[in-house]
Coordinates of C-alpha atoms (C1' of nucleotides) in Angstrom, one line a residue:
Chain A
M4 CA 0.0 0.0 0.0
R5 CA 1.5 3.4 -1.0
E6 CA 1.7 5.9 1.7
R7 CA -0.3 9.0 1.2
L8 CA -1.1 12.0 3.2
F9 CA -4.7 12.7 4.2
R10 CA -6.1 16.1 5.0
T11 CA -8.8 15.2 7.4
A12 CA -8.5 13.6 10.8
P13 CA -9.2 9.9 10.4
Y14 CA -12.4 9.8 12.4
T15 CA -14.2 11.0 15.5
V16 CA -15.7 9.1 18.4
D17 CA -19.1 10.4 19.4
A18 CA -21.0 9.5 22.5
V19 CA -24.7 9.2 22.9
L20 CA -25.1 9.5 26.6
V21 CA -28.5 8.5 27.8
T22 CA -30.2 8.8 31.2
A23 CA -33.8 8.5 32.4
M24 CA -35.2 11.9 33.3
G25 CA -38.7 12.0 34.6
N26 CA -40.7 9.8 32.4
E27 CA -38.5 10.0 29.3
L28 CA -35.1 9.2 28.1
A29 CA -32.7 12.2 27.9
I30 CA -29.6 12.7 25.9
L31 CA -26.6 14.8 26.7
L32 CA -25.6 17.6 24.3
V33 CA -22.8 20.1 24.4
R34 CA -23.2 23.7 23.4
N35 CA -21.2 24.6 20.3
S36 CA -18.4 27.0 21.2
S37 CA -18.7 29.2 18.2
E38 CA -22.4 29.2 17.4
R39 CA -23.9 29.5 20.9
E40 CA -27.3 28.3 19.9
R41 CA -26.2 25.1 18.3
W42 CA -25.8 21.9 20.2
S43 CA -24.2 18.6 19.3
L44 CA -23.4 15.2 20.7
P45 CA -20.0 15.3 22.5
W46 CA -17.2 13.9 20.5
R47 CA -13.5 13.6 20.3
I48 CA -10.7 12.7 17.9
P49 CA -8.8 9.8 19.5
Q50 CA -5.2 10.2 20.3
T51 CA -2.8 7.8 18.7
G52 CA -2.8 4.6 20.7
E53 CA -6.1 5.4 22.3
T54 CA -8.7 2.7 21.8
L55 CA -12.1 3.6 20.5
E56 CA -13.8 2.7 23.7
A57 CA -11.3 4.6 25.8
A58 CA -12.0 7.6 23.6
A59 CA -15.7 7.2 24.3
T60 CA -15.3 6.9 28.0
T61 CA -13.1 10.0 28.0
V62 CA -15.8 11.9 26.2
A63 CA -18.2 10.8 28.9
K64 CA -15.9 11.7 31.7
D65 CA -15.2 15.2 30.3
A66 CA -18.9 15.7 30.1
L67 CA -20.1 14.3 33.4
G68 CA -17.1 13.7 35.6
E69 CA -18.2 10.1 35.9
L70 CA -17.9 7.0 33.9
P71 CA -21.1 5.6 32.4
T72 CA -22.3 2.4 33.9
W73 CA -22.6 0.8 30.5
V74 CA -20.7 1.5 27.3
E75 CA -21.5 -0.1 24.0
Q76 CA -20.5 0.6 20.4
I77 CA -23.4 1.4 18.1
G78 CA -21.5 1.5 14.9
A79 CA -19.7 3.7 12.4
F80 CA -21.6 6.4 10.7
G81 CA -20.6 8.3 7.6
D82 CA -22.3 8.1 4.3
G83 CA -21.8 11.7 3.4
K84 CA -23.9 13.1 6.2
R85 CA -22.7 16.3 7.8
H86 CA -20.9 16.3 11.1
P87 CA -19.5 19.0 13.4
S88 CA -16.1 17.7 12.6
E89 CA -14.9 17.5 9.0
T90 CA -14.2 13.8 9.2
D91 CA -15.9 11.3 6.9
V92 CA -16.7 8.9 9.6
S93 CA -17.7 8.8 13.2
V94 CA -17.8 5.9 15.5
A95 CA -20.8 6.2 17.9
Y96 CA -20.9 4.8 21.4
L97 CA -23.9 4.4 23.6
G98 CA -23.3 5.3 27.3
L99 CA -25.9 4.7 30.0
V100 CA -25.9 6.9 33.2
P101 CA -28.2 6.6 36.2
H102 CA -29.8 10.0 36.6
E103 CA -28.9 10.4 40.2
T104 CA -25.2 10.5 39.4
A105 CA -25.4 12.5 36.2
A106 CA -24.7 16.2 36.8
P107 CA -23.5 17.7 33.5
R108 CA -20.5 20.0 33.6
A109 CA -20.7 23.6 32.3
G110 CA -21.7 23.7 28.6
Y111 CA -23.4 20.4 28.7
A112 CA -27.1 19.7 29.3
W113 CA -29.7 16.9 29.2
F114 CA -32.4 17.1 26.6
Q115 CA -35.4 14.9 26.7
A116 CA -35.7 12.8 23.6
A117 CA -38.9 14.5 22.7
D118 CA -37.5 18.1 22.5
L119 CA -34.0 17.4 21.4
R120 CA -32.1 20.3 19.7
P121 CA -31.6 20.0 16.0
L122 CA -28.4 18.0 15.3
A123 CA -26.1 17.5 12.3
P124 CA -27.5 14.7 10.1
R125 CA -24.9 12.2 11.1
Q126 CA -25.4 12.8 14.8
R127 CA -29.2 12.5 14.3
A128 CA -28.6 9.1 12.8
M129 CA -26.5 8.1 15.8
V130 CA -29.2 9.1 18.2
E131 CA -31.6 6.9 16.2
G132 CA -29.1 4.1 16.2
A133 CA -28.7 4.4 20.0
T134 CA -32.4 4.2 20.7
K135 CA -32.7 1.2 18.4
A136 CA -29.8 -0.4 20.2
I137 CA -31.4 0.2 23.5
Q138 CA -34.7 -1.4 22.4
S139 CA -33.1 -4.3 20.8
S140 CA -30.7 -5.3 23.5
L141 CA -33.1 -4.6 26.3
D142 CA -33.7 -8.3 27.0
Q143 CA -30.1 -9.3 26.1
A144 CA -28.3 -7.0 28.5
P145 CA -29.0 -5.4 31.8
I146 CA -29.8 -2.0 30.2
A147 CA -32.5 -1.1 32.7
F148 CA -30.3 -1.7 35.7
R149 CA -27.6 0.5 34.3
L150 CA -30.0 3.4 34.3
L151 CA -31.0 2.9 37.9
P152 CA -29.1 3.4 41.1
P153 CA -27.5 0.3 42.6
T154 CA -30.5 -0.4 44.7
F155 CA -34.0 0.2 43.6
T156 CA -37.6 -0.9 44.2
L157 CA -39.4 -3.3 41.9
S158 CA -41.8 -0.6 41.0
E159 CA -38.9 1.7 39.9
L160 CA -37.5 -1.2 37.9
Q161 CA -40.9 -1.8 36.3
Q162 CA -41.3 1.9 35.4
M163 CA -37.9 1.8 33.8
Y164 CA -38.9 -1.1 31.7
E165 CA -42.1 0.6 30.8
L166 CA -40.2 3.7 29.8
L167 CA -37.7 1.7 27.7
L168 CA -40.3 -0.5 26.0
D169 CA -42.8 2.4 25.8
K170 CA -45.5 0.0 27.0
R171 CA -47.4 -0.7 30.1
L172 CA -46.5 -3.9 31.9
H173 CA -48.7 -5.9 34.3
K174 CA -47.2 -6.0 37.7
A175 CA -47.7 -9.6 38.5
S176 CA -46.4 -10.8 35.2
F177 CA -43.4 -8.5 35.4
R178 CA -42.5 -9.9 38.8
R179 CA -43.0 -13.5 37.8
A180 CA -40.6 -13.1 34.9
L181 CA -38.1 -11.3 37.1
Q182 CA -38.2 -14.1 39.6
A183 CA -37.8 -16.8 36.9
A184 CA -34.7 -15.1 35.6
W185 CA -33.0 -14.7 39.0
L186 CA -32.0 -11.2 38.1
V187 CA -32.5 -9.4 41.3
E188 CA -31.7 -10.0 45.0
P189 CA -33.8 -8.5 47.8
M190 CA -32.0 -6.4 50.4
D191 CA -32.9 -6.1 54.0
E192 CA -34.0 -2.5 53.5
W193 CA -37.3 -0.9 52.8
R194 CA -38.0 2.6 51.5
S195 CA -41.1 4.6 52.4
E196 CA -41.9 6.9 49.5
G197 CA -44.6 9.2 51.0
R198 CA -47.9 7.5 50.7
G199 CA -48.4 3.8 50.5
R200 CA -46.8 0.7 51.9
P201 CA -43.0 0.8 51.9
A202 CA -41.2 -1.0 49.1
Q203 CA -38.4 -3.5 49.5
L204 CA -35.1 -2.6 48.0
F205 CA -33.4 -4.9 45.5
R206 CA -30.2 -5.0 43.7
Y207 CA -29.1 -6.4 40.4
L208 CA -27.8 -9.9 40.7
P209 CA -25.5 -10.8 37.8
K210 CA -25.8 -14.4 36.9
K211 CA -23.7 -17.1 35.2
K212 CA -24.8 -17.8 31.7
R213 CA -28.2 -19.3 31.9
R214 CA -28.9 -19.3 28.2
A215 CA -32.6 -19.3 27.5
H216 CA -32.9 -22.5 25.5
R217 CA -36.1 -21.7 23.6
G218 CA -37.2 -22.5 20.1
V219 CA -37.4 -20.0 17.3
R220 CA -39.6 -17.0 17.8
F221 CA -39.7 -15.3 14.4
D222 CA -40.3 -11.9 15.9
F223 CA -39.2 -10.2 12.7
L224 CA -39.4 -6.5 12.5
Y225 CA -38.1 -5.8 9.0
P226 CA -39.8 -6.5 5.7
Chain B
M6 CA -10.4 22.4 14.6
R7 CA -6.9 23.0 13.2
E8 CA -6.2 21.1 10.0
R9 CA -3.4 18.5 10.2
L10 CA -2.0 15.9 7.9
F11 CA -2.3 12.3 8.7
R12 CA 0.0 9.6 7.5
T13 CA -2.3 6.7 7.5
A14 CA -5.4 6.1 5.4
P15 CA -8.5 7.0 7.5
Y16 CA -9.9 3.5 7.7
T17 CA -10.8 0.4 5.8
V18 CA -14.0 -1.3 5.2
D19 CA -13.8 -5.1 5.6
A20 CA -16.4 -7.7 4.6
V21 CA -17.3 -10.8 6.5
L22 CA -19.1 -12.7 3.7
V23 CA -20.9 -15.7 5.0
T24 CA -22.6 -18.6 3.2
A25 CA -23.9 -22.0 4.3
M26 CA -21.8 -24.8 2.9
G27 CA -22.8 -28.3 3.7
N28 CA -23.7 -28.3 7.4
E29 CA -21.6 -25.3 8.4
L30 CA -21.2 -21.7 7.9
A31 CA -18.3 -20.6 5.6
I32 CA -16.5 -17.4 5.3
L33 CA -14.8 -15.9 2.3
L34 CA -11.1 -15.2 2.5
V35 CA -8.7 -13.7 -0.1
R36 CA -5.2 -14.9 -0.6
N37 CA -2.6 -12.4 0.3
S38 CA -0.8 -11.2 -2.8
S39 CA 2.7 -11.1 -1.2
E40 CA 2.7 -13.9 1.3
R41 CA 0.9 -16.6 -0.6
E42 CA 0.1 -18.7 2.3
R43 CA -1.6 -15.9 4.3
W44 CA -5.3 -15.3 3.9
S45 CA -7.4 -12.4 5.1
L46 CA -10.9 -11.0 4.9
P47 CA -11.4 -8.9 1.8
W48 CA -11.2 -5.2 2.5
R49 CA -11.0 -1.9 0.8
I50 CA -10.2 1.7 1.5
P51 CA -13.3 3.7 0.4
Q52 CA -12.9 6.4 -2.2
T53 CA -13.8 9.9 -1.3
G54 CA -17.5 10.2 -1.5
E55 CA -18.1 6.5 -1.4
T56 CA -20.4 5.5 1.5
L57 CA -19.4 2.8 3.9
E58 CA -22.1 0.4 2.8
A59 CA -21.2 1.0 -0.9
A60 CA -17.6 0.2 -0.1
A61 CA -18.7 -3.1 1.5
T62 CA -20.9 -4.1 -1.4
T63 CA -18.0 -3.3 -3.8
V64 CA -15.8 -5.5 -1.8
A65 CA -18.4 -8.3 -2.1
K66 CA -18.9 -7.7 -5.8
D67 CA -15.2 -7.9 -6.5
A68 CA -15.0 -11.1 -4.6
L69 CA -18.1 -12.9 -5.9
G70 CA -19.3 -11.0 -8.9
E71 CA -22.7 -10.7 -7.2
L72 CA -24.2 -8.6 -4.5
P73 CA -24.9 -10.2 -1.1
T74 CA -28.6 -10.7 -0.3
W75 CA -28.1 -9.0 3.0
V76 CA -25.7 -6.4 4.2
E77 CA -25.4 -5.1 7.7
Q78 CA -22.8 -3.2 9.6
I79 CA -21.2 -5.0 12.5
G80 CA -19.2 -2.1 13.9
A81 CA -15.8 -0.4 13.9
F82 CA -12.8 -2.4 15.1
G83 CA -9.5 -1.0 16.2
D84 CA -8.1 -1.0 19.6
G85 CA -4.6 -1.6 18.6
K86 CA -5.1 -5.0 17.0
R87 CA -3.2 -5.7 13.9
H88 CA -4.7 -5.5 10.4
P89 CA -3.4 -6.2 6.9
S90 CA -3.7 -2.5 6.3
E91 CA -1.9 0.0 8.4
T92 CA -5.1 1.8 9.4
D93 CA -6.1 2.3 13.0
V94 CA -9.7 1.3 12.4
S95 CA -11.7 -0.9 10.2
V96 CA -15.5 -0.9 9.7
A97 CA -16.8 -4.4 9.4
Y98 CA -19.8 -5.5 7.4
L99 CA -21.6 -8.8 7.4
G100 CA -22.8 -10.0 4.0
L101 CA -25.0 -13.0 3.4
V102 CA -24.8 -15.0 0.3
P103 CA -26.9 -18.1 -0.7
H104 CA -24.4 -20.8 -1.5
E105 CA -25.9 -21.6 -4.9
T106 CA -24.9 -18.2 -6.3
A107 CA -21.6 -17.8 -4.5
A108 CA -18.8 -18.7 -6.8
P109 CA -15.6 -17.1 -5.6
R110 CA -13.3 -15.4 -8.2
A111 CA -9.7 -16.3 -8.5
G112 CA -7.8 -15.8 -5.3
Y113 CA -10.8 -16.1 -3.1
A114 CA -12.1 -19.1 -1.4
W115 CA -14.7 -20.2 1.2
F116 CA -13.5 -21.7 4.4
Q117 CA -15.8 -23.4 6.8
A118 CA -15.8 -21.6 10.1
A119 CA -14.3 -24.7 11.8
D120 CA -11.1 -24.7 9.8
L121 CA -10.6 -21.0 9.1
R122 CA -7.1 -19.8 8.2
P123 CA -5.3 -17.8 10.9
L124 CA -6.3 -14.1 10.6
A125 CA -4.8 -10.9 11.8
P126 CA -6.2 -10.1 15.3
R127 CA -8.5 -7.4 14.2
Q128 CA -10.1 -9.5 11.5
R129 CA -10.5 -12.4 13.9
A130 CA -12.5 -10.1 16.1
M131 CA -14.6 -9.1 13.1
V132 CA -15.4 -12.7 12.4
E133 CA -16.5 -13.2 16.0
G134 CA -18.6 -10.1 15.8
A135 CA -20.2 -11.4 12.6
T136 CA -21.2 -14.7 14.1
K137 CA -22.5 -13.0 17.2
A138 CA -24.5 -10.6 15.0
I139 CA -26.0 -13.6 13.1
Q140 CA -27.0 -15.3 16.2
S141 CA -28.5 -12.3 17.9
S142 CA -30.5 -10.9 15.0
L143 CA -31.7 -14.3 13.9
D144 CA -35.2 -13.8 15.2
Q145 CA -35.2 -10.1 14.3
A146 CA -34.3 -10.3 10.7
P147 CA -34.7 -12.7 7.9
I148 CA -31.1 -14.0 8.1
A149 CA -32.0 -17.6 7.3
F150 CA -33.9 -16.7 4.1
R151 CA -31.0 -14.7 2.8
L152 CA -28.8 -17.8 2.9
L153 CA -31.2 -19.8 0.9
P154 CA -32.3 -19.6 -2.7
P155 CA -35.5 -17.7 -3.4
T156 CA -37.6 -20.8 -3.2
F157 CA -36.9 -23.6 -0.7
T158 CA -38.6 -26.4 1.1
L159 CA -39.5 -26.2 4.7
S160 CA -37.1 -28.9 5.6
E161 CA -34.3 -26.8 4.0
L162 CA -35.4 -23.8 6.0
Q163 CA -35.5 -25.8 9.2
Q164 CA -32.0 -27.2 8.5
M165 CA -30.8 -23.6 8.0
Y166 CA -32.2 -22.6 11.3
E167 CA -30.7 -25.6 13.0
L168 CA -27.3 -24.7 11.5
L169 CA -27.6 -21.1 12.6
L170 CA -28.8 -21.9 16.1
D171 CA -26.6 -24.9 16.4
K172 CA -29.6 -26.8 17.8
R173 CA -32.1 -29.4 16.7
L174 CA -35.6 -28.1 16.2
H175 CA -38.8 -30.1 16.4
K176 CA -40.5 -30.3 13.0
A177 CA -44.1 -29.6 14.1
S178 CA -43.1 -26.8 16.5
F179 CA -41.0 -25.2 13.9
R180 CA -43.8 -25.2 11.3
R181 CA -46.3 -24.0 13.8
A182 CA -44.2 -21.0 14.7
L183 CA -43.6 -20.3 11.0
Q184 CA -47.2 -20.3 10.3
A185 CA -48.0 -18.0 13.2
A186 CA -45.5 -15.5 11.9
W187 CA -46.9 -15.5 8.3
L188 CA -43.3 -15.6 7.0
V189 CA -43.6 -17.9 4.1
E190 CA -45.9 -18.4 1.2
P191 CA -46.5 -21.8 -0.4
M192 CA -45.8 -22.0 -4.2
D193 CA -47.6 -24.3 -6.6
E194 CA -44.5 -26.4 -7.0
W195 CA -43.1 -29.5 -5.5
R196 CA -39.6 -30.9 -5.6
S197 CA -38.8 -34.6 -5.4
E198 CA -35.4 -35.1 -3.8
G199 CA -34.7 -38.7 -4.5
R200 CA -36.3 -40.8 -1.8
G201 CA -39.4 -39.8 0.1
R202 CA -42.5 -37.8 -0.5
P203 CA -41.9 -34.6 -2.6
A204 CA -41.7 -31.4 -0.7
Q205 CA -43.7 -28.3 -1.4
L206 CA -41.7 -25.2 -2.3
F207 CA -42.1 -22.0 -0.4
R208 CA -40.8 -18.4 -0.6
Y209 CA -40.1 -15.7 1.9
L210 CA -43.1 -13.4 2.4
P211 CA -42.0 -10.1 3.7
K212 CA -44.6 -8.6 5.9
K213 CA -45.7 -5.2 7.1
K214 CA -44.5 -4.5 10.5
R215 CA -46.3 -6.9 12.7
R216 CA -44.6 -6.0 15.9
A217 CA -44.5 -8.9 18.3
H218 CA -46.3 -7.3 21.3
R219 CA -45.0 -9.5 24.0
G220 CA -44.0 -8.8 27.5
V221 CA -40.5 -8.8 28.8
R222 CA -38.5 -12.0 28.5
F223 CA -35.3 -11.3 30.4
D224 CA -33.3 -13.7 28.4
F225 CA -30.1 -12.2 29.5
L226 CA -26.8 -13.6 28.3
Y227 CA -24.2 -11.5 30.0
P228 CA -23.4 -11.6 33.7
Chain C
dC16 C1' -58.5 6.9 66.7
dC17 C1' -60.7 5.8 62.3
dG18 C1' -61.6 5.3 57.6
dA19 C1' -60.2 6.6 52.9
dA20 C1' -56.5 6.8 49.8
dT21 C1' -52.3 5.0 48.1
dT22 C1' -48.6 2.1 46.9
dA23 C1' -46.6 -2.8 47.5
dG24 C1' -46.9 -7.4 46.9
dT25 C1' -49.4 -12.0 46.0
dC26 C1' -52.8 -15.4 44.4
dA27 C1' -55.5 -18.0 41.4
dC28 C1' -57.8 -18.5 37.1
dT29 C1' -57.8 -18.4 32.1
dT30 C1' -55.7 -18.3 27.8
dT31 C1' -52.0 -19.1 25.0
dC32 C1' -47.8 -21.2 23.6
dT33 C1' -44.5 -25.1 23.4
dG34 C1' -42.5 -29.7 23.5
dC35 C1' -43.3 -33.9 21.7
dG36 C1' -44.9 -38.3 20.2
dA37 C1' -47.8 -40.5 17.0
dC38 C1' -50.1 -40.4 13.1
dT39 C1' -51.1 -40.1 7.7
dA40 C1' -49.1 -39.1 2.9
dA41 C1' -46.3 -39.9 -1.1
dA42 C1' -42.6 -41.1 -3.1
dG43 C1' -38.4 -44.7 -4.1
dT44 C1' -36.2 -49.6 -3.5
dC45 C1' -36.0 -54.4 -3.7
Chain D
dG25 C1' -46.4 -55.6 -2.5
dA26 C1' -43.6 -54.9 1.7
dC27 C1' -40.2 -51.8 3.4
dT28 C1' -37.8 -47.6 3.8
dT29 C1' -37.5 -42.7 3.5
dT30 C1' -38.9 -38.0 3.6
dA31 C1' -43.0 -34.6 4.0
dG32 C1' -46.6 -33.0 6.5
dT33 C1' -50.4 -32.9 10.3
dC34 C1' -52.9 -33.8 14.8
dG35 C1' -53.7 -33.4 19.4
dC36 C1' -52.5 -33.8 24.1
dA37 C1' -49.9 -32.4 28.4
dG38 C1' -47.4 -29.3 30.6
dA39 C1' -45.4 -24.6 30.8
dA40 C1' -45.7 -19.9 30.4
dA41 C1' -48.1 -15.5 30.0
dG42 C1' -52.2 -12.2 30.6
dT43 C1' -55.2 -10.5 34.0
dG44 C1' -58.3 -9.1 37.8
dA45 C1' -58.9 -9.5 42.4
dC46 C1' -57.2 -9.9 46.6
dT47 C1' -54.1 -8.8 51.1
dA48 C1' -50.6 -5.7 53.4
dA49 C1' -48.6 -1.5 55.1
dT50 C1' -48.3 3.0 55.2
dT51 C1' -50.0 8.4 55.0
dC52 C1' -53.6 11.8 55.3
dG53 C1' -57.6 14.2 56.7
dG54 C1' -60.8 14.4 59.8

DNA sequence: CCGAATTAGTCACTTTCTGCGACTAAAGTC
DNA sequence: GACTTTAGTCGCAGAAAGTGACTAATTCGG
């Protein structure tokens, strides 16, 4: 391969940092330094030797001061769409952050998915990719737990699932499935949240591979 | 952002082309032009203006003379692992090809997944990513159909699923699930394959979004 | 102090889905 | 024509999921 010189930086790493705010998902944006009314996803050009994932966590740390509880690559985006940087391609990462620990630094702010600021086309595609990734790996990975504090009530957990699935769930069925999966462990603590009966606190209980050995489901989404 | 010059090409696009050969999946490799005993995944540095996916389909067309029936991005790979190119990052694409139409050009050959040639670390990671992608989107996307010719018998379809899932399926259950999903359409043709009763031919019947409205399943794989 | 309201947690019933064996059907083989 | 081989279906038993109604523990407003 002949060596050439390239004018643009090789690529950027962009982070779609997601938290649950109120009853919606929210995404972290950073205010553009030149045009003050423009916002964008936080991004960075990796240093030489820096891995992609390390670049993504650095972006997150610069924005929030904390590491996300879950980091996952969404993919590479390019295809001619505009980006704040001049690069052809950006690698997008999804980062999950529990809302309690997610105080944005100056210049950064959470925007609920419904009233997001206009983004450059490539970053818009990344946000869509991130929400799709959340939906599709929701029952493959402990997404919901990574958006909650380490201990939580089952009602909180159910609300989180309802938010992520955008669907109401039946309490008894939800708990039955939860029990069958051995996913949570009860603590010896209860929390009284104003009105009704106090709720027991639980924590996520990571488990050894218990592969669900089911038949085919054919839950196709695409044409 | 200050403009700089970069010594390496921005990135490569690599293709993991997969077909079903005999009772196993096979992956297409290309013989290295300098070291004749080395093989690698086919790859390419995109031209300016060429989209990532276009680069991937071009790689496939150069290798097989035909377009894959399914193309899907797996992700960006880098993280310091070695690659035939000198780039820091490669974007990997999965391409599915029915075995009937998949005659490799000179220099290319199919290798069953079991006896794959040794690959550069980054490409090895891509192959793993591809097999994971196949497994995980098997009931989200018509993967199996894209590895079969346009018309097929239900036994062939079942065998394809058994190959992909690496698990035996029960005939009646398989067909019941298939029927419930309205995924295939019977043709007015039968095919006699030597011995037993002739089998009816079917074709894939893409459907309008019939979202599976199920509850949560918690089929977690990870710890 | 008591009853209504509120939230947590469980139970039991019904419906649906799945695993599976056994059956019928249509070909080839000897 | 009996036997083998592959295709395709039926129907039951047990498991899983959907659902409403129930009990439990607390606050609030009198």
